[in-house]
Coordinates of N, CA and C in Angstrom, one line a residue:
M1 N 0.8 -1.2 0.0 CA 0.0 0.0 0.0 C 0.9 1.2 0.0
K2 N 0.5 2.2 -0.8 CA 1.3 3.5 -0.8 C 0.9 4.3 0.4
L3 N 1.9 5.1 0.9 CA 1.8 5.9 2.1 C 0.5 6.8 1.9
A4 N 0.3 7.4 0.8 CA -0.8 8.3 0.6 C -2.1 7.6 0.8
E5 N -2.2 6.3 0.3 CA -3.4 5.5 0.5 C -3.6 5.2 2.0
F6 N -2.5 4.8 2.7 CA -2.6 4.5 4.1 C -3.0 5.7 4.9
N7 N -2.5 6.9 4.5 CA -2.8 8.1 5.2 C -4.3 8.5 5.1
T8 N -4.9 8.2 3.9 CA -6.3 8.6 3.7 C -7.3 7.5 3.9
A9 N -6.8 6.3 4.1 CA -7.8 5.2 4.4 C -8.6 5.5 5.6
D10 N -9.8 4.9 5.7 CA -10.6 5.1 6.9 C -9.9 4.3 8.0
R11 N -10.3 4.6 9.2 CA -9.5 4.0 10.3 C -9.6 2.5 10.3
A12 N -10.7 1.9 10.0 CA -10.8 0.4 9.9 C -9.9 -0.2 8.9
R13 N -9.7 0.4 7.8 CA -8.8 -0.1 6.7 C -7.4 0.1 7.2
A14 N -7.1 1.2 7.8 CA -5.7 1.4 8.3 C -5.4 0.4 9.4
A15 N -6.3 0.1 10.3 CA -6.1 -0.9 11.3 C -5.9 -2.3 10.7
E16 N -6.7 -2.6 9.7 CA -6.6 -3.9 9.0 C -5.2 -4.0 8.3
T17 N -4.7 -2.9 7.8 CA -3.3 -3.0 7.2 C -2.3 -3.2 8.3
L18 N -2.4 -2.6 9.5 CA -1.4 -2.6 10.5 C -1.4 -4.0 11.3
R19 N -2.6 -4.6 11.5 CA -2.7 -5.7 12.4 C -1.8 -6.9 12.0
P20 N -1.6 -7.2 10.8 CA -0.6 -8.3 10.5 C 0.8 -8.0 10.9
C21 N 1.1 -6.8 11.1 CA 2.5 -6.4 11.6 C 2.7 -6.9 13.0
V22 N 1.8 -6.6 13.8 CA 1.7 -7.1 15.2 C 0.3 -6.9 15.7
D23 N -0.3 -8.0 16.2 CA -1.6 -7.9 16.7 C -1.7 -7.4 18.1
V24 N -1.4 -6.1 18.3 CA -1.5 -5.4 19.6 C -2.4 -4.2 19.4
Q25 N -3.6 -4.3 19.9 CA -4.6 -3.3 19.6 C -4.2 -1.9 20.0
R26 N -3.5 -1.7 21.1 CA -3.0 -0.4 21.4 C -2.1 0.2 20.4
W27 N -1.2 -0.6 19.9 CA -0.2 -0.2 18.8 C -1.0 0.1 17.6
V28 N -1.9 -0.8 17.1 CA -2.7 -0.5 15.9 C -3.4 0.8 16.0
D29 N -4.1 1.0 17.1 CA -4.9 2.2 17.3 C -4.1 3.4 17.3
T30 N -2.9 3.4 18.0 CA -2.0 4.5 18.2 C -1.5 4.9 16.8
V31 N -1.0 4.0 16.0 CA -0.4 4.3 14.7 C -1.5 4.8 13.8
A32 N -2.7 4.1 13.8 CA -3.8 4.5 12.9 C -4.2 6.0 13.2
A33 N -4.3 6.3 14.5 CA -4.8 7.6 14.9 C -3.8 8.7 14.6
A34 N -2.5 8.4 14.5 CA -1.5 9.4 14.2 C -1.4 9.9 12.8
R35 N -2.1 9.2 11.9 CA -2.0 9.6 10.5 C -2.5 11.0 10.3
P36 N -2.1 11.7 9.3 CA -1.2 11.3 8.2 C 0.2 11.5 8.6
F37 N 1.1 10.7 8.0 CA 2.5 10.8 8.1 C 3.1 11.5 6.9
P38 N 4.1 12.4 7.1 CA 4.7 13.1 6.0 C 5.6 12.3 5.1
S39 N 6.1 11.1 5.7 CA 7.0 10.3 4.9 C 6.9 8.9 5.5
R40 N 7.4 7.9 4.7 CA 7.5 6.5 5.2 C 8.4 6.4 6.4
E41 N 9.5 7.2 6.4 CA 10.4 7.2 7.5 C 9.8 7.7 8.8
A42 N 8.9 8.7 8.7 CA 8.2 9.2 9.8 C 7.2 8.2 10.4
L43 N 6.6 7.5 9.5 CA 5.7 6.4 9.9 C 6.4 5.3 10.6
L44 N 7.5 4.9 10.1 CA 8.3 3.8 10.7 C 8.9 4.2 12.1
A45 N 9.3 5.4 12.1 CA 9.9 5.9 13.4 C 8.8 6.0 14.5
F46 N 7.6 6.5 14.0 CA 6.5 6.6 15.0 C 6.0 5.2 15.4
A47 N 5.9 4.3 14.5 CA 5.5 2.9 14.8 C 6.5 2.3 15.8
A48 N 7.8 2.5 15.6 CA 8.8 1.9 16.5 C 8.6 2.5 17.9
G49 N 8.4 3.8 18.0 CA 8.2 4.5 19.3 C 6.9 4.0 19.9
A50 N 5.8 3.8 19.2 CA 4.6 3.4 19.7 C 4.7 1.9 20.3
A51 N 5.7 1.2 19.9 CA 5.9 -0.2 20.3 C 6.8 -0.2 21.5
E52 N 7.2 0.9 22.0 CA 8.1 0.9 23.1 C 7.5 1.5 24.4
P53 N 7.2 0.7 25.4 CA 7.4 -0.7 25.4 C 6.0 -1.4 25.1
F54 N 6.1 -2.7 24.7 CA 4.9 -3.5 24.7 C 4.8 -4.1 26.2
T55 N 3.6 -4.1 26.6 CA 3.4 -4.7 28.0 C 3.5 -6.2 27.9
P56 N 3.7 -6.9 29.1 CA 3.7 -8.3 29.1 C 2.4 -8.9 28.5
A57 N 1.3 -8.3 28.8 CA 0.0 -8.8 28.2 C -0.1 -8.6 26.7
E58 N 0.5 -7.5 26.2 CA 0.5 -7.3 24.7 C 1.4 -8.3 24.1
V59 N 2.5 -8.6 24.7 CA 3.5 -9.6 24.1 C 2.8 -10.9 24.1
E60 N 2.2 -11.3 25.2 CA 1.5 -12.6 25.2 C 0.4 -12.7 24.1
S61 N -0.4 -11.7 23.9 CA -1.4 -11.7 22.9 C -0.8 -11.8 21.5
A62 N 0.2 -11.0 21.2 CA 0.8 -11.0 19.9 C 1.5 -12.4 19.6
M63 N 2.1 -13.0 20.7 CA 2.8 -14.2 20.5 C 1.9 -15.4 20.1
A64 N 0.6 -15.2 20.3 CA -0.3 -16.3 20.0 C -0.4 -16.5 18.5
H65 N 0.1 -15.5 17.7 CA 0.0 -15.6 16.2 C 1.3 -16.0 15.6
H66 N 2.4 -16.3 16.4 CA 3.7 -16.6 15.8 C 3.9 -18.1 15.8
P67 N 4.3 -18.6 14.6 CA 4.6 -20.1 14.6 C 6.0 -20.3 15.1
R68 N 6.3 -21.6 15.4 CA 7.6 -22.0 15.8 C 8.6 -21.7 14.7
I69 N 9.8 -21.3 15.0 CA 10.9 -21.2 14.0 C 11.1 -22.6 13.4
G70 N 11.1 -22.6 12.1 CA 11.3 -23.9 11.3 C 9.9 -24.5 10.9
E71 N 8.8 -24.0 11.4 CA 7.5 -24.4 11.0 C 6.9 -23.3 10.2
R72 N 6.6 -23.6 9.0 CA 6.0 -22.6 8.1 C 4.5 -22.7 8.1
P73 N 3.8 -21.6 8.5 CA 2.4 -21.6 8.5 C 1.8 -21.7 7.1
T74 N 0.7 -22.4 7.0 CA 0.1 -22.7 5.7 C -1.1 -21.9 5.4
A75 N -1.6 -21.1 6.4 CA -2.8 -20.3 6.2 C -2.5 -19.3 5.0
A76 N -3.6 -18.8 4.5 CA -3.5 -17.8 3.4 C -3.7 -16.4 3.9
T77 N -3.3 -16.1 5.1 CA -3.4 -14.8 5.7 C -2.1 -13.9 5.4
T78 N -2.3 -12.6 5.5 CA -1.1 -11.8 5.3 C 0.0 -12.1 6.3
E79 N -0.4 -12.3 7.5 CA 0.6 -12.6 8.6 C 1.3 -13.9 8.3
A80 N 0.6 -14.9 7.8 CA 1.2 -16.2 7.5 C 2.2 -16.0 6.4
S81 N 1.8 -15.3 5.4 CA 2.7 -15.0 4.2 C 4.0 -14.3 4.7
M82 N 3.8 -13.3 5.6 CA 5.0 -12.6 6.1 C 5.9 -13.5 6.8
S83 N 5.3 -14.4 7.6 CA 6.1 -15.3 8.4 C 6.9 -16.3 7.5
R84 N 6.2 -16.8 6.5 CA 7.0 -17.7 5.5 C 8.1 -16.9 4.9
S85 N 7.9 -15.7 4.5 CA 9.0 -14.9 3.9 C 10.1 -14.7 4.9
E86 N 9.8 -14.3 6.1 CA 10.8 -14.0 7.1 C 11.6 -15.2 7.5
Q87 N 11.1 -16.4 7.4 CA 11.8 -17.6 7.7 C 12.5 -18.3 6.4
A88 N 12.6 -17.5 5.4 CA 13.2 -18.0 4.2 C 14.6 -18.6 4.4
G89 N 15.3 -18.1 5.4 CA 16.7 -18.6 5.6 C 16.7 -19.9 6.3
V90 N 15.6 -20.5 6.7 CA 15.5 -21.8 7.3 C 14.9 -22.8 6.3
D91 N 15.8 -23.7 5.9 CA 15.5 -24.7 4.9 C 14.9 -25.9 5.5
P92 N 13.5 -26.1 5.4 CA 12.9 -27.3 6.1 C 13.5 -28.6 5.6
A93 N 14.1 -28.6 4.4 CA 14.7 -29.8 3.9 C 16.0 -30.2 4.5
D94 N 16.6 -29.3 5.3 CA 17.8 -29.6 6.0 C 17.5 -30.3 7.3
A95 N 17.5 -31.6 7.3 CA 17.0 -32.4 8.4 C 17.8 -32.2 9.7
G96 N 19.1 -31.9 9.6 CA 19.8 -31.7 10.8 C 19.4 -30.4 11.5
V97 N 19.3 -29.3 10.7 CA 18.9 -28.1 11.3 C 17.4 -28.2 11.8
A98 N 16.6 -28.8 11.0 CA 15.2 -28.9 11.4 C 15.0 -29.7 12.7
Q99 N 15.8 -30.7 12.9 CA 15.8 -31.5 14.1 C 16.3 -30.6 15.3
A100 N 17.4 -29.9 15.1 CA 18.0 -29.1 16.1 C 17.0 -28.0 16.5
L101 N 16.4 -27.4 15.5 CA 15.4 -26.3 15.8 C 14.2 -26.9 16.6
A102 N 13.7 -28.1 16.2 CA 12.6 -28.7 16.9 C 13.0 -28.9 18.3
Q103 N 14.2 -29.5 18.6 CA 14.6 -29.7 20.0 C 14.7 -28.4 20.7
G104 N 15.4 -27.4 20.1 CA 15.5 -26.1 20.7 C 14.2 -25.5 21.1
N105 N 13.3 -25.6 20.1 CA 11.9 -25.0 20.3 C 11.3 -25.7 21.5
K106 N 11.4 -27.0 21.6 CA 10.8 -27.8 22.8 C 11.5 -27.3 24.1
D107 N 12.8 -27.3 24.1 CA 13.5 -26.8 25.3 C 13.1 -25.4 25.7
Y108 N 13.0 -24.5 24.7 CA 12.6 -23.2 25.0 C 11.2 -23.1 25.6
E109 N 10.2 -23.8 24.9 CA 8.9 -23.8 25.4 C 8.7 -24.4 26.8
D110 N 9.5 -25.5 27.1 CA 9.5 -26.1 28.4 C 10.0 -25.1 29.5
K111 N 11.0 -24.3 29.1 CA 11.6 -23.4 30.1 C 10.7 -22.1 30.2
F112 N 10.3 -21.5 29.1 CA 9.6 -20.2 29.2 C 8.1 -20.2 29.0
G113 N 7.6 -21.3 28.5 CA 6.1 -21.4 28.4 C 5.5 -20.7 27.2
R114 N 6.4 -20.5 26.2 CA 5.9 -19.8 24.9 C 6.9 -20.2 23.8
V115 N 6.4 -19.9 22.6 CA 7.3 -20.2 21.4 C 8.5 -19.3 21.4
F116 N 9.6 -19.8 20.9 CA 10.8 -18.9 20.7 C 10.5 -17.9 19.6
L117 N 10.8 -16.7 19.9 CA 10.5 -15.6 18.9 C 11.8 -14.9 18.6
I118 N 12.1 -14.7 17.3 CA 13.3 -14.0 16.9 C 12.9 -13.3 15.6
R119 N 13.5 -12.2 15.3 CA 13.3 -11.6 14.0 C 14.2 -12.4 13.1
A120 N 13.5 -13.3 12.3 CA 14.2 -14.3 11.5 C 14.6 -13.7 10.2
A121 N 14.0 -12.6 9.7 CA 14.3 -12.0 8.4 C 15.8 -11.6 8.4
G122 N 16.5 -12.0 7.4 CA 17.9 -11.6 7.3 C 18.9 -12.5 8.1
R123 N 18.3 -13.5 8.7 CA 19.2 -14.4 9.5 C 19.2 -15.8 8.9
T124 N 20.3 -16.5 9.0 CA 20.4 -17.8 8.5 C 19.9 -18.8 9.5
A125 N 19.7 -20.0 9.1 CA 19.3 -21.0 10.1 C 20.3 -21.2 11.2
P126 N 21.6 -21.3 10.9 CA 22.6 -21.5 11.9 C 22.6 -20.3 12.9
E127 N 22.4 -19.1 12.4 CA 22.4 -17.9 13.3 C 21.2 -18.0 14.2
I128 N 20.0 -18.4 13.7 CA 18.8 -18.5 14.5 C 19.0 -19.6 15.5
L129 N 19.6 -20.7 15.1 CA 19.8 -21.8 16.1 C 20.8 -21.4 17.2
Q130 N 21.8 -20.7 16.8 CA 22.8 -20.2 17.8 C 22.1 -19.2 18.8
A131 N 21.3 -18.3 18.3 CA 20.6 -17.4 19.2 C 19.6 -18.2 20.1
L132 N 18.9 -19.2 19.6 CA 18.0 -20.0 20.4 C 18.8 -20.7 21.5
N133 N 19.9 -21.3 21.2 CA 20.7 -22.0 22.2 C 21.3 -21.0 23.2
E134 N 21.7 -19.8 22.8 CA 22.2 -18.8 23.8 C 21.1 -18.3 24.7
R135 N 19.9 -18.1 24.1 CA 18.8 -17.5 24.9 C 18.2 -18.5 25.9
L136 N 18.5 -19.8 25.7 CA 18.0 -20.8 26.7 C 18.7 -20.6 28.0
A137 N 19.8 -19.9 28.0 CA 20.5 -19.6 29.3 C 20.0 -18.4 30.0
N138 N 19.1 -17.7 29.4 CA 18.5 -16.5 30.0 C 17.6 -16.8 31.1
S139 N 17.4 -15.8 32.0 CA 16.4 -15.8 33.0 C 15.0 -15.5 32.3
P140 N 13.9 -15.8 32.9 CA 12.6 -15.4 32.4 C 12.6 -13.8 32.2
A141 N 13.1 -13.1 33.1 CA 13.0 -11.6 33.0 C 13.9 -11.1 31.9
E142 N 15.0 -11.7 31.7 CA 15.9 -11.3 30.6 C 15.2 -11.7 29.2
E143 N 14.6 -12.8 29.2 CA 13.9 -13.3 28.0 C 12.7 -12.4 27.7
D144 N 12.0 -12.0 28.7 CA 10.8 -11.1 28.5 C 11.2 -9.9 27.7
T145 N 12.3 -9.3 28.1 CA 12.9 -8.0 27.5 C 13.3 -8.3 26.1
I146 N 13.9 -9.4 25.8 CA 14.4 -9.8 24.5 C 13.2 -10.0 23.6
V147 N 12.2 -10.8 24.0 CA 11.1 -11.1 23.2 C 10.3 -9.9 22.8
A148 N 10.1 -8.9 23.8 CA 9.4 -7.7 23.4 C 10.2 -6.9 22.4
Q149 N 11.5 -6.9 22.5 CA 12.3 -6.2 21.5 C 12.2 -6.9 20.1
Q150 N 12.3 -8.2 20.1 CA 12.2 -8.9 18.8 C 10.8 -8.7 18.2
L151 N 9.8 -8.6 19.0 CA 8.4 -8.3 18.5 C 8.3 -6.9 17.9
R152 N 9.0 -5.9 18.6 CA 9.0 -4.6 18.0 C 9.7 -4.6 16.7
E153 N 10.9 -5.3 16.6 CA 11.6 -5.3 15.3 C 10.8 -6.0 14.2
I154 N 10.1 -7.0 14.5 CA 9.3 -7.7 13.6 C 8.1 -6.8 13.1
A155 N 7.5 -6.1 14.0 CA 6.4 -5.2 13.6 C 6.9 -4.1 12.7
V156 N 8.0 -3.5 13.0 CA 8.5 -2.4 12.1 C 8.9 -2.9 10.8
L157 N 9.6 -4.1 10.8 CA 10.1 -4.7 9.5 C 8.9 -5.0 8.6
R158 N 7.8 -5.6 9.2 CA 6.6 -5.9 8.5 C 6.0 -4.7 7.9
L159 N 5.9 -3.6 8.7 CA 5.3 -2.4 8.3 C 6.1 -1.8 7.1
E160 N 7.4 -1.9 7.2 CA 8.3 -1.4 6.2 C 8.0 -2.1 4.9
G161 N 7.7 -3.4 5.0 CA 7.4 -4.2 3.8 C 6.0 -3.9 3.2
L162 N 5.1 -3.3 4.0 CA 3.8 -3.1 3.5 C 3.5 -1.7 2.9
I163 N 4.2 -0.7 3.4 CA 4.0 0.7 3.0 C 5.1 1.2 2.1
T164 N 4.8 1.7 1.0 CA 5.7 2.2 0.1 C 5.5 3.7 -0.1
E165 N 6.4 4.5 -0.6 CA 6.2 5.9 -0.8 C 5.3 6.1 -1.9

């Protein structure tokens, strides 16, 4: 969607555009209400600021929509399409990496009670696996901070992919 179209869309359409970036109602409402933006850069900067910080409840809600790393969602939604694209660096045909990610995901979920979240875009499978293994050593409080940051990065990256000048 072009920035001009986003700026002039009715609030429901703007919210519909924003929601796949991160399903946090406060963030969606805040960004939609701040329109019009003079530039794409201004939109992205505002969106990043509006995501700082996400509350624990907002993180939990948004996490409900994120698949495990290495598992490609099959739904035909915008969010699923974004997730498949973001995980392009993870080759599901690489059995060794797939097995290591599956075990790491299980260990992470056992420890933290949620799926492992990382901004996968631009990262290779070995980089993701290394981050997963390193983050398993974190405390729950440390991990809460990292997950919220990763969620913010994902939201802005997705918005960047959706809005053009």
